[in-house]
CSV table of C-alpha atoms in Angstrom, one decimal:
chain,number,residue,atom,x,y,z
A,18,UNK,CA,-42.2,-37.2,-89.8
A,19,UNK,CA,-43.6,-34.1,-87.7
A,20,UNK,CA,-42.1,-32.7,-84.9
A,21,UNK,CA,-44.2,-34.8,-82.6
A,22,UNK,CA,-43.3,-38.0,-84.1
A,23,UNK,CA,-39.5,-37.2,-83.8
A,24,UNK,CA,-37.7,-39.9,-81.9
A,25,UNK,CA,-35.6,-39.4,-79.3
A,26,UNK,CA,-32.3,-40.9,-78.9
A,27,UNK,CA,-33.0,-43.0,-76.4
A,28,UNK,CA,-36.0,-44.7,-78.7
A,29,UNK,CA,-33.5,-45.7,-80.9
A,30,UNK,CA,-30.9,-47.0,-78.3
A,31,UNK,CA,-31.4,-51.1,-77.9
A,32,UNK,CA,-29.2,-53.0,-75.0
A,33,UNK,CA,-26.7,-55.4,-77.0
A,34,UNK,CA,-25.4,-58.3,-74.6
A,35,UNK,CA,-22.5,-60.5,-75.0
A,36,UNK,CA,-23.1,-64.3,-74.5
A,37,UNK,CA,-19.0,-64.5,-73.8
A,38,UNK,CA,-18.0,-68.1,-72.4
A,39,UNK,CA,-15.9,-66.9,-69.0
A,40,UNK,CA,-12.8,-69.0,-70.5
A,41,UNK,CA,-12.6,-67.1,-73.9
A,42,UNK,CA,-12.7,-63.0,-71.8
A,43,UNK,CA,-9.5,-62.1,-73.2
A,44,UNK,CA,-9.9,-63.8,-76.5
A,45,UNK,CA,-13.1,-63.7,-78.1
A,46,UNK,CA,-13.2,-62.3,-81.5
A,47,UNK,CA,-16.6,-59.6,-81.8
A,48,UNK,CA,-18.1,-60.1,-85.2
A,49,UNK,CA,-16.8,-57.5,-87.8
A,50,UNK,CA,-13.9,-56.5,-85.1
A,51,UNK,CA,-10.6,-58.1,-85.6
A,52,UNK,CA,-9.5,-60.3,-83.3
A,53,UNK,CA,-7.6,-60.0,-79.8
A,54,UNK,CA,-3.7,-60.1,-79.4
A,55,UNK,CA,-3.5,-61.0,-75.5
A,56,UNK,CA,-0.6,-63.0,-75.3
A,57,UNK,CA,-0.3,-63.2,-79.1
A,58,UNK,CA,2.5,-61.8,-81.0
A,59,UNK,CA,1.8,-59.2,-83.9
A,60,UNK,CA,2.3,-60.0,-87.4
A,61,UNK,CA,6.1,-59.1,-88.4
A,62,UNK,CA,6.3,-57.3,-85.3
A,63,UNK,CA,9.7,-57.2,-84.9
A,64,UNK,CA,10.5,-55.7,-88.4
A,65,UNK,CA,7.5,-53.2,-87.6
A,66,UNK,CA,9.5,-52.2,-84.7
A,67,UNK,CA,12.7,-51.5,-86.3
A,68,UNK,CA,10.9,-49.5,-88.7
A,69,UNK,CA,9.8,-47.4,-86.2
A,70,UNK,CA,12.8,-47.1,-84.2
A,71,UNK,CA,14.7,-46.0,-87.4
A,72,UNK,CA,12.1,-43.1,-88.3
A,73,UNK,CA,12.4,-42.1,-84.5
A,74,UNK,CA,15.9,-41.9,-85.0
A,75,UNK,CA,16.1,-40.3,-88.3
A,76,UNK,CA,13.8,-37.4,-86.7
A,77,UNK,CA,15.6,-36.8,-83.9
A,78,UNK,CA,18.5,-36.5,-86.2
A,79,UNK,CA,17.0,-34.1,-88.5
A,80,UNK,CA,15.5,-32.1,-85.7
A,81,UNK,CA,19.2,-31.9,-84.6
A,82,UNK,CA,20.3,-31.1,-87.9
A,83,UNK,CA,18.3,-28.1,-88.5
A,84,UNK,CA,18.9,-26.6,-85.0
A,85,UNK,CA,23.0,-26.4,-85.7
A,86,UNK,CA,21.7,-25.1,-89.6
A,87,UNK,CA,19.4,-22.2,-87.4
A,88,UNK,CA,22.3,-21.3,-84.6
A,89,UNK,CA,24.8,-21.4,-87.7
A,90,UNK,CA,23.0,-18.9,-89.4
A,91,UNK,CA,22.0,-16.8,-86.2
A,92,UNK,CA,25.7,-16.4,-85.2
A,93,UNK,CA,25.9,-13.3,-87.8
A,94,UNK,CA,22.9,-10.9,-88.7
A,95,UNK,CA,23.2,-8.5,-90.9
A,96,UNK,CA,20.7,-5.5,-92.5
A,97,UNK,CA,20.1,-3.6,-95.6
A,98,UNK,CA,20.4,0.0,-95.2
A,99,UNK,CA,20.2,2.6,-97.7
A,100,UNK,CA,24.1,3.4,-97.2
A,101,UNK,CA,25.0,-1.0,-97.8
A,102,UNK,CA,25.2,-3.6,-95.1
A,103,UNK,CA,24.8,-3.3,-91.5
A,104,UNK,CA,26.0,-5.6,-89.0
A,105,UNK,CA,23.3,-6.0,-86.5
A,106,UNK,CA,23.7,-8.8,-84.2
A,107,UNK,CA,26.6,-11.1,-83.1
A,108,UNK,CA,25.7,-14.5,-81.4
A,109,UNK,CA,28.7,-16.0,-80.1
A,110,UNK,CA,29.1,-19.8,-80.9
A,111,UNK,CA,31.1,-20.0,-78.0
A,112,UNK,CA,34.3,-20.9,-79.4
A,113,UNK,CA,35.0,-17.5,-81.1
A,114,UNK,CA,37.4,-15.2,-79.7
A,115,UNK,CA,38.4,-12.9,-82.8
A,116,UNK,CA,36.1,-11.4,-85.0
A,117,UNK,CA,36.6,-9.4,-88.5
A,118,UNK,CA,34.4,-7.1,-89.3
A,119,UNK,CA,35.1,-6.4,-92.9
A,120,UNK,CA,32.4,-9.0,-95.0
A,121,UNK,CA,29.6,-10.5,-94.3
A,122,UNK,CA,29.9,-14.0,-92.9
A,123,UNK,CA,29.2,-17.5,-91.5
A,124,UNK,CA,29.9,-20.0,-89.9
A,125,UNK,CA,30.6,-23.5,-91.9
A,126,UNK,CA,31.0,-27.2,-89.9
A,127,UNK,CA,33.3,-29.2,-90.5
A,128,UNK,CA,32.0,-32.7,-91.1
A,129,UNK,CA,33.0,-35.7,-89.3
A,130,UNK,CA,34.6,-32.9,-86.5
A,131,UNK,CA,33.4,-33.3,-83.2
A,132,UNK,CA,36.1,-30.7,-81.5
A,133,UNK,CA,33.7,-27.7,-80.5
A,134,UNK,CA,36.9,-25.7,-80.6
A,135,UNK,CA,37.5,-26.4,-84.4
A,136,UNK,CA,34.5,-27.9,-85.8
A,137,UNK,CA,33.7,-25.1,-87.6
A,138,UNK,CA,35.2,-21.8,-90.5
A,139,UNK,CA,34.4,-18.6,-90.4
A,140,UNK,CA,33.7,-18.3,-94.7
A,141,UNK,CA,33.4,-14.5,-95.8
A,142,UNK,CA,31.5,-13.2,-98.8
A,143,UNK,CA,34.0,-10.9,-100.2
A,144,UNK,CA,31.4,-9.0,-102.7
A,145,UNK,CA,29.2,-8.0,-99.6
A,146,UNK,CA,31.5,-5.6,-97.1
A,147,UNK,CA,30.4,-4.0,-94.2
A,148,UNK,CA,29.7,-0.2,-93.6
A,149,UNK,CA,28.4,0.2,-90.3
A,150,UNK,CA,28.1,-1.6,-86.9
A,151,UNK,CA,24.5,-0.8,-84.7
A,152,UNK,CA,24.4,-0.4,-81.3
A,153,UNK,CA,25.0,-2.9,-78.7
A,154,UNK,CA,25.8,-5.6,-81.5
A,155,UNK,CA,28.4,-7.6,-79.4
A,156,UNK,CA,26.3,-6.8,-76.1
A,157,UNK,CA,27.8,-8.5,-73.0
A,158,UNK,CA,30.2,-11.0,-75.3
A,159,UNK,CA,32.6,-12.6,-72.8
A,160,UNK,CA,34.3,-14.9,-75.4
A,161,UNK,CA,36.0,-12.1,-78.2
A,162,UNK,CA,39.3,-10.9,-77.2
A,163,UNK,CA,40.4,-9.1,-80.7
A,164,UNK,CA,38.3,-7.3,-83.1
A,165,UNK,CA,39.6,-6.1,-86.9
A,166,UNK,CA,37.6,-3.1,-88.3
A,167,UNK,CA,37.8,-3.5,-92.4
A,168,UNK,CA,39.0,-0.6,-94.5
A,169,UNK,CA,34.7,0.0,-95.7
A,170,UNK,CA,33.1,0.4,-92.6
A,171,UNK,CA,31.9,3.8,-92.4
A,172,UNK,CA,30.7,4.0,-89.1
A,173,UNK,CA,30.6,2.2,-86.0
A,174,UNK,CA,28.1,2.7,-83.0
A,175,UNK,CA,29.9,3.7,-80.0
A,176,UNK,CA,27.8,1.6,-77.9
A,177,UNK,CA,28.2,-1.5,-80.1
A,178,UNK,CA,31.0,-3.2,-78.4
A,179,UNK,CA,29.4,-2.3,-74.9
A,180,UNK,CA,29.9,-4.4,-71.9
A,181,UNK,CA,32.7,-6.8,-74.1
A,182,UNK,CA,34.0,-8.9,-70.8
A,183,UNK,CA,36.9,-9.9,-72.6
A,184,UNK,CA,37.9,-7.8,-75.5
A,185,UNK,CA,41.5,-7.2,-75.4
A,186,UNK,CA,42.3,-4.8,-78.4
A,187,UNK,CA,40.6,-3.6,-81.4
A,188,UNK,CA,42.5,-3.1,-84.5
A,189,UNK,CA,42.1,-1.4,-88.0
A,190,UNK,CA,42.3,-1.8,-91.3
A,191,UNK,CA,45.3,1.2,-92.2
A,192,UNK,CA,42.9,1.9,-95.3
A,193,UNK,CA,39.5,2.5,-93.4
A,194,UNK,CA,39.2,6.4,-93.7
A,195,UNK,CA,37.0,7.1,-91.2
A,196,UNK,CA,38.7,4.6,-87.9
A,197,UNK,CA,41.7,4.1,-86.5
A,198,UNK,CA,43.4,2.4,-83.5
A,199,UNK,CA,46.2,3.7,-81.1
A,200,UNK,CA,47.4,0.9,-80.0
A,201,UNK,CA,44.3,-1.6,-79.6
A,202,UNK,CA,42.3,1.4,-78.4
A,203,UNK,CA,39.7,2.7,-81.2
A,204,UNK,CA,39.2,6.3,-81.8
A,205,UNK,CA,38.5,8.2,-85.2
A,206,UNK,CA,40.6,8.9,-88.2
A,207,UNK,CA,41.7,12.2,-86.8
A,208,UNK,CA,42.0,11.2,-83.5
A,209,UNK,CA,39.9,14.0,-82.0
A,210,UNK,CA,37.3,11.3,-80.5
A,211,UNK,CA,38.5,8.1,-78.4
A,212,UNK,CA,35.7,5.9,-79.1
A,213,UNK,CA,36.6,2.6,-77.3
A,214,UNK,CA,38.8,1.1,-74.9
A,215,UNK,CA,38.3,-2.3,-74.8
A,216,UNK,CA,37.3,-3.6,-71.2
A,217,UNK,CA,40.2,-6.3,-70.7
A,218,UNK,CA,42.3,-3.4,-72.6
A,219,UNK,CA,45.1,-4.0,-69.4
A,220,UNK,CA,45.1,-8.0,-70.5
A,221,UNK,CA,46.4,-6.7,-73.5
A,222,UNK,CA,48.9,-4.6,-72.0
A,223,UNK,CA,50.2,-7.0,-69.2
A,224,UNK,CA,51.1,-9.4,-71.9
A,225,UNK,CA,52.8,-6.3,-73.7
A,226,UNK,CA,54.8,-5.2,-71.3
A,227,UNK,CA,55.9,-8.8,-69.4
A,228,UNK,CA,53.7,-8.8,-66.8
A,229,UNK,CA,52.5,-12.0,-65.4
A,230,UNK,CA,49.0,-12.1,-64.7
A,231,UNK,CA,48.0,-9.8,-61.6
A,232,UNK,CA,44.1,-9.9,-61.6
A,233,UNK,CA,44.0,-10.9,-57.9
A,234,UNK,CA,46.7,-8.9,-56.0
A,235,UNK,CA,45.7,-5.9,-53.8
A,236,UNK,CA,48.6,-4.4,-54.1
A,237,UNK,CA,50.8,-3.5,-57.6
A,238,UNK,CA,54.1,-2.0,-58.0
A,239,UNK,CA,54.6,1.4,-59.5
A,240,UNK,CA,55.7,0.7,-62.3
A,241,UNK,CA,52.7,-1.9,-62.7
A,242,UNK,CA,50.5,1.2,-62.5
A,243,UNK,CA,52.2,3.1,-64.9
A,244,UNK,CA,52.4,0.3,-67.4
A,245,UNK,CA,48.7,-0.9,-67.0
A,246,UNK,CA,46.7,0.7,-65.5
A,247,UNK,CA,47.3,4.6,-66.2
A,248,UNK,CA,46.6,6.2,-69.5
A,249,UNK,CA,47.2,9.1,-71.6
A,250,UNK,CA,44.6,10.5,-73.9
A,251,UNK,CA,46.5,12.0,-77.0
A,252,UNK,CA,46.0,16.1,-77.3
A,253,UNK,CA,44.4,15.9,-80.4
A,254,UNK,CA,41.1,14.5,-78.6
A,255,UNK,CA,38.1,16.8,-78.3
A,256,UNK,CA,35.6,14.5,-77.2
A,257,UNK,CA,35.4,10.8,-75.1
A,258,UNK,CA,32.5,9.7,-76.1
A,259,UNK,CA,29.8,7.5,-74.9
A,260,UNK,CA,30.6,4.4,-72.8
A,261,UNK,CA,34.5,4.5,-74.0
A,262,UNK,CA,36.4,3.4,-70.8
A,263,UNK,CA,33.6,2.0,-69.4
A,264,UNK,CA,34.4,-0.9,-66.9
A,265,UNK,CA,38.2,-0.4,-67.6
A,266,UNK,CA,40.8,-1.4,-65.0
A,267,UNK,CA,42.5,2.0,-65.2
A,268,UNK,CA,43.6,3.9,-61.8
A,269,UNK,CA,45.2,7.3,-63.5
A,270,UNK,CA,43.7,9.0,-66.8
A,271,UNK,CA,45.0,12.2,-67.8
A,272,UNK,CA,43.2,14.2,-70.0
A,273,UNK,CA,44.2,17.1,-72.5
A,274,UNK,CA,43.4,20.5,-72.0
A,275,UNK,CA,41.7,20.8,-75.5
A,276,UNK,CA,39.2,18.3,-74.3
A,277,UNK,CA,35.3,19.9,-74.2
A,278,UNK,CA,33.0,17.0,-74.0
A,279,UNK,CA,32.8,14.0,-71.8
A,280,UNK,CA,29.9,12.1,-73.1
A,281,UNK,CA,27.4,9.9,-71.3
A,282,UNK,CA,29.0,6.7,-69.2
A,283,UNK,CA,32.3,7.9,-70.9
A,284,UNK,CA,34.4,7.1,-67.1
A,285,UNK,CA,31.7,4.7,-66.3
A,286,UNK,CA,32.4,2.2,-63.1
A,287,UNK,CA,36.4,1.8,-64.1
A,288,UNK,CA,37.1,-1.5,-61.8
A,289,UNK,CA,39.7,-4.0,-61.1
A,290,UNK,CA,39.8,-7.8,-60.1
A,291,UNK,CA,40.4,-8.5,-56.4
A,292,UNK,CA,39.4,-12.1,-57.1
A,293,UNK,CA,37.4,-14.9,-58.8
A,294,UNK,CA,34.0,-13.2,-56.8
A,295,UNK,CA,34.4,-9.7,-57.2
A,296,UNK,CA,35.8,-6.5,-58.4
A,297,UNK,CA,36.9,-3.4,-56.6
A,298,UNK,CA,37.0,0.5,-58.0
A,299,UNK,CA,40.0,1.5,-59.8
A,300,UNK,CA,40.4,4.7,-61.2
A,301,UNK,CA,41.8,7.1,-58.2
A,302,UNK,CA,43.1,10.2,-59.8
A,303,UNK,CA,42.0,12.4,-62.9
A,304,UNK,CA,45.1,14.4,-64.3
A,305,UNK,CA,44.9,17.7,-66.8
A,306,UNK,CA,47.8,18.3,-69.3
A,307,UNK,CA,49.0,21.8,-71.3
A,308,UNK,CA,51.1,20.3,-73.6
A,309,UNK,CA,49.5,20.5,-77.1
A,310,UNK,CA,51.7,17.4,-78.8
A,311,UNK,CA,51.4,14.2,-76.8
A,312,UNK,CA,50.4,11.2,-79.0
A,313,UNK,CA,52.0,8.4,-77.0
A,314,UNK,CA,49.1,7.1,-74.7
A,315,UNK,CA,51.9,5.5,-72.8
A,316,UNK,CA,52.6,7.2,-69.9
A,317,UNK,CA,56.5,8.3,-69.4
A,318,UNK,CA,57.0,11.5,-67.0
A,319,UNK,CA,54.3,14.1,-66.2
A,320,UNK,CA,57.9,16.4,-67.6
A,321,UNK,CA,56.8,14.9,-71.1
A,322,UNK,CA,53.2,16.1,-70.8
A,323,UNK,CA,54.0,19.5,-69.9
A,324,UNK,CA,52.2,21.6,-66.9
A,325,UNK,CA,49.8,18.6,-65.5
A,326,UNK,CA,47.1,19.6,-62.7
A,327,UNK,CA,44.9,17.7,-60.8
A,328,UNK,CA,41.1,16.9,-61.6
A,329,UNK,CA,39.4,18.3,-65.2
A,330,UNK,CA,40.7,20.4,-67.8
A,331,UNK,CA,40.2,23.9,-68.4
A,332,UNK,CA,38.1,24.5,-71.5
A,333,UNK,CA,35.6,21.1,-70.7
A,334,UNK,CA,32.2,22.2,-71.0
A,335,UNK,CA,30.2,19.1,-71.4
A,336,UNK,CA,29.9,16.3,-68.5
A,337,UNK,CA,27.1,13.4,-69.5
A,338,UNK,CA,24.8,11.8,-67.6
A,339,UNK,CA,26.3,9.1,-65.4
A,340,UNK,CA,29.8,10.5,-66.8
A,341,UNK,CA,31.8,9.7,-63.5
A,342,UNK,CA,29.4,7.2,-62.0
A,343,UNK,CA,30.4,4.1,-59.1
A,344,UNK,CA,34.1,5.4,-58.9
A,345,UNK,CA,34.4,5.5,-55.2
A,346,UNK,CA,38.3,5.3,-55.2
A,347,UNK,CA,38.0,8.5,-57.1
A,348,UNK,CA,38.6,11.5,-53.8
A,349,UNK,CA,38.8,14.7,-55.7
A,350,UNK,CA,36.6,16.6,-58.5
A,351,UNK,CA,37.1,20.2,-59.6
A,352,UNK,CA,34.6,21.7,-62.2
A,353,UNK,CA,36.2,24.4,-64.2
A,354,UNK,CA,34.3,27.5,-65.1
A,355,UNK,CA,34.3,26.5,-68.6
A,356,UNK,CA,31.6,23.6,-68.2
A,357,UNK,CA,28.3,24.5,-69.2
A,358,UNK,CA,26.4,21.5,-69.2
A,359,UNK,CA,26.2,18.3,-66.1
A,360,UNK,CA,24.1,15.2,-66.5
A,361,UNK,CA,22.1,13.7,-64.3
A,362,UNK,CA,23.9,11.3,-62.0
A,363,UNK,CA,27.4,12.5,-63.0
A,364,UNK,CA,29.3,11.6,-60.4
A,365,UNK,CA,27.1,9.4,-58.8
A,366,UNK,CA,27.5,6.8,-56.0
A,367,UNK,CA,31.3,8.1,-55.5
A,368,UNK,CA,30.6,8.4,-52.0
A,369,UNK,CA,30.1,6.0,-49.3
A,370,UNK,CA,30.8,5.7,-45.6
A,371,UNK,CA,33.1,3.3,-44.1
A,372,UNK,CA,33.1,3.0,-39.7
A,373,UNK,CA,30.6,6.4,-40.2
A,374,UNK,CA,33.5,8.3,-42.1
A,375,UNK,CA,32.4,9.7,-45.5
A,376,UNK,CA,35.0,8.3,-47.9
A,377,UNK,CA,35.6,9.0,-51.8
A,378,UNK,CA,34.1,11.9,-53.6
A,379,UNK,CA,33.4,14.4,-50.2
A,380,UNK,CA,33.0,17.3,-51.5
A,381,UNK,CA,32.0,19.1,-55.3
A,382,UNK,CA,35.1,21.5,-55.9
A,383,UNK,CA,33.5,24.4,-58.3
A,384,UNK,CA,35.1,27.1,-59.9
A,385,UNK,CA,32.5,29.6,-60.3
A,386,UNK,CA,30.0,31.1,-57.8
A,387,UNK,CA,27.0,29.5,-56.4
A,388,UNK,CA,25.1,32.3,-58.3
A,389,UNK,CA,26.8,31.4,-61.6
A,390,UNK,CA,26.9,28.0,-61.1
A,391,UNK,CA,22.9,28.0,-60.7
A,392,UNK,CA,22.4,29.3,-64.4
A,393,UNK,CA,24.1,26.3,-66.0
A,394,UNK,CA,22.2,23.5,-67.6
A,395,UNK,CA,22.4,21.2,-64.0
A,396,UNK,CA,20.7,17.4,-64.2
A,397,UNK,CA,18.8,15.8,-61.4
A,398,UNK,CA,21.5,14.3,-58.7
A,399,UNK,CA,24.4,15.7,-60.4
A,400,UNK,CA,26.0,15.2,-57.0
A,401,UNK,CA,26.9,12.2,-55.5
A,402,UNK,CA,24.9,11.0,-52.1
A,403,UNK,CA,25.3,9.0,-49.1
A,404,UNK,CA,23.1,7.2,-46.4
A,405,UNK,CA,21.7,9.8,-44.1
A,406,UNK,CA,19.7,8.4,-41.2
A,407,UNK,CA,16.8,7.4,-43.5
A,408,UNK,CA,17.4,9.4,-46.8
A,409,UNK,CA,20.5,10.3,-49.3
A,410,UNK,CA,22.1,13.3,-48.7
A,411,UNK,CA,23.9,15.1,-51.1
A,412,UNK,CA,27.8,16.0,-50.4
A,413,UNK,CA,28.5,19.7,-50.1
A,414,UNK,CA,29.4,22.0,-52.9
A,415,UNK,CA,32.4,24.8,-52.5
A,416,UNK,CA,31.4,27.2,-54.6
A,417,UNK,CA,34.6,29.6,-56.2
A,418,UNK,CA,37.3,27.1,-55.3
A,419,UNK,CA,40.5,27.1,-56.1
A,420,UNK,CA,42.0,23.8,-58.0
A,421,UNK,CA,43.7,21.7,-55.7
């Protein structure tokens, strides 16, 4: 056929119409279609029904199945490195609030248990042990009160237990050679680094010392603060390093005078609880110490820690970035002439007016001259600021000061 003789669809469309008695519109059967079922029932309908109901249900069951097998599995990651295993992420279930870190594990359910609180074992693979723990592993966990380093890890990510709402304590293995714990406090196997304080550290200690719980007083008693919320950093410690007592409820710290590097976010917003809504600063007084064999982190007597001075210790000569930041009970700094080296934002936001009275950090107390001072390695806002009309302003510096 040429192109000329090609039909078009329409030349091959014909009108069909259906000679359909008005009293058979719902039932009548079109040739080679099967018939209607208006008003008529299928055949075995009901057992067709069933049958479908059941595969519905054993879907949805399945589908609910293999979501519990993918969050059981998820709840521990771990990663081959070239120095062994790696734990790399933690996933709370929930319902954990210890954790080893010592083997790789899972998580096993407990059939025919519906308790969320017990439905489940922790099962370990005891050929597969942990070396290290990455970075920010336990991020933001608010359900983990205790955590138990194994004797094989080799090395543990300071940041990796950052922002833990409730850890209480950490402890170690006695056999790891590399960590150790003072206490529930976790520092290095020479104890010249503190590494972590856990955030609900004074939870820990309240319990220790028979306190009842005092989360929403505004006031404590003395011996409250000496018990809970003041701490001694042993003299063998040369470095705090990053994020250690970050977000601790800790009003006193005193520091040794061996002591050279503060690392970033080390003294990081330390807070307390005023109440169910909010939190308040805590950490009021920085205290230096001569005496060159404190170990006890408990604090007895300054008599026991030897000649004890007021703000930083001679010999520091490294402050991080954001060291000191969002303590605003904090009211006096002194720099020592032995610090080389300030992060940006080190002593940020410790400043703020109150009725249009500066309150907090006022004023930077230096040791050295301006002069001397301006040849050190000095980050951007170092200094804390304050509203001023429309701007910040930074708080005056007083340069060759004399410690307080």
């Amino acid at each position: 056929m040429s192109k000329k003789e090609k039909k078009s669809v329409n030349d091959w469309a014909t009108d069909v119409h259906l000679d359909i008695p008005e009293d058979e519109i719902w039932t009548y059967q079109v040739p080679g279609l099967a018939a209607p079922h208006i008003n008529k029932p299928y055949k075995h309908y009901n057992l067709k029904k069933t049958v479908f109901v059941i595969v519905i249900l054993i879907a949805v069951s399945l589908s609910m199945f293999f979501s519990i097998m993918a969050l059981q599995n998820d709840t521990f990651e771990y990663t081959e490195t070239k120095n062994g295993i790696e734990f790399s992420k933690f996933s709370n279930t929930g319902y954990l609030y210890e954790l080893d870190i010592d083997y790789v594990s899972d998580i096993e359910y407990i059939p025919g248990n519906n308790d969320p609180n017990t439905n489940f074992r922790v099962v370990k693979d005891e050929d597969k042990p942990i070396t290290s723990v990455r970075q920010f592993t336990l991020n933001c966990d608010d359900k983990i009160k205790t955590i138990r380093i194994g004797e094989n890890v080799e090395f543990v990510d300071t940041k990796a237990f950052y922002s833990c709402w409730a850890l209480q304590n950490i402890e170690v293995d006695e056999n790891n050679p590399n960590y150790c714990d003072v206490d529930g406090v976790l520092y290095n196997k020479d104890k010249t680094a503190l590494l972590c304080y856990p955030c609900d550290h004074d939870e820990y200690l309240r319990r220790k010392y028979g306190y009842e719980r005092e989360l929403y007083k505004d006031e404590v008693t003395p011996e409250y603060e000496i018990d809970v919320q003041t701490y001694v950093v042993p003299a063998t410690v040369v470095k705090l390093d990053e994020m250690c007592f970050n977000y601790a409820n800790l009003r006193k710290i005193y520091l040794p005078e061996g002591l050279r590097r503060i690392e970033t976010l080390a003294v990081f917003k330390l807070h307390e609880k005023v109440d169910q809504w909010g939190t308040t600063p805590s950490l009021t007084n920085i205290y230096s110490y001569k005496s060159d064999d404190v170990t006890d982190t408990h604090f007895t007597s300054e008599k026991a820690l030897g000649e004890v001075y007021n703000s930083l210790p001679e010999g520091l000569e490294f402050i991080g970035s954001d060291a000191f930041s969002y303590n605003q009970a904090l009211s006096y700094v002194y720099i020592p002439e032995s610090v080389t080296y300030i992060g940006h934002h080190a002593f940020w936001d410790t400043v703020y007016k109150e009725g249009g009275e500066l309150k907090g950090v006022t004023v930077m107390n230096v040791a050295v001259s301006e002069e001397e001072f301006d040849k050190l390695e000095i980050g951007d806002d170092w200094k804390p600021k304050y509203d001023y009309l429309l701007f910040k302003k930074a708080v005056d510096t007083a340069f060759n000061a004399e410690r307080k």
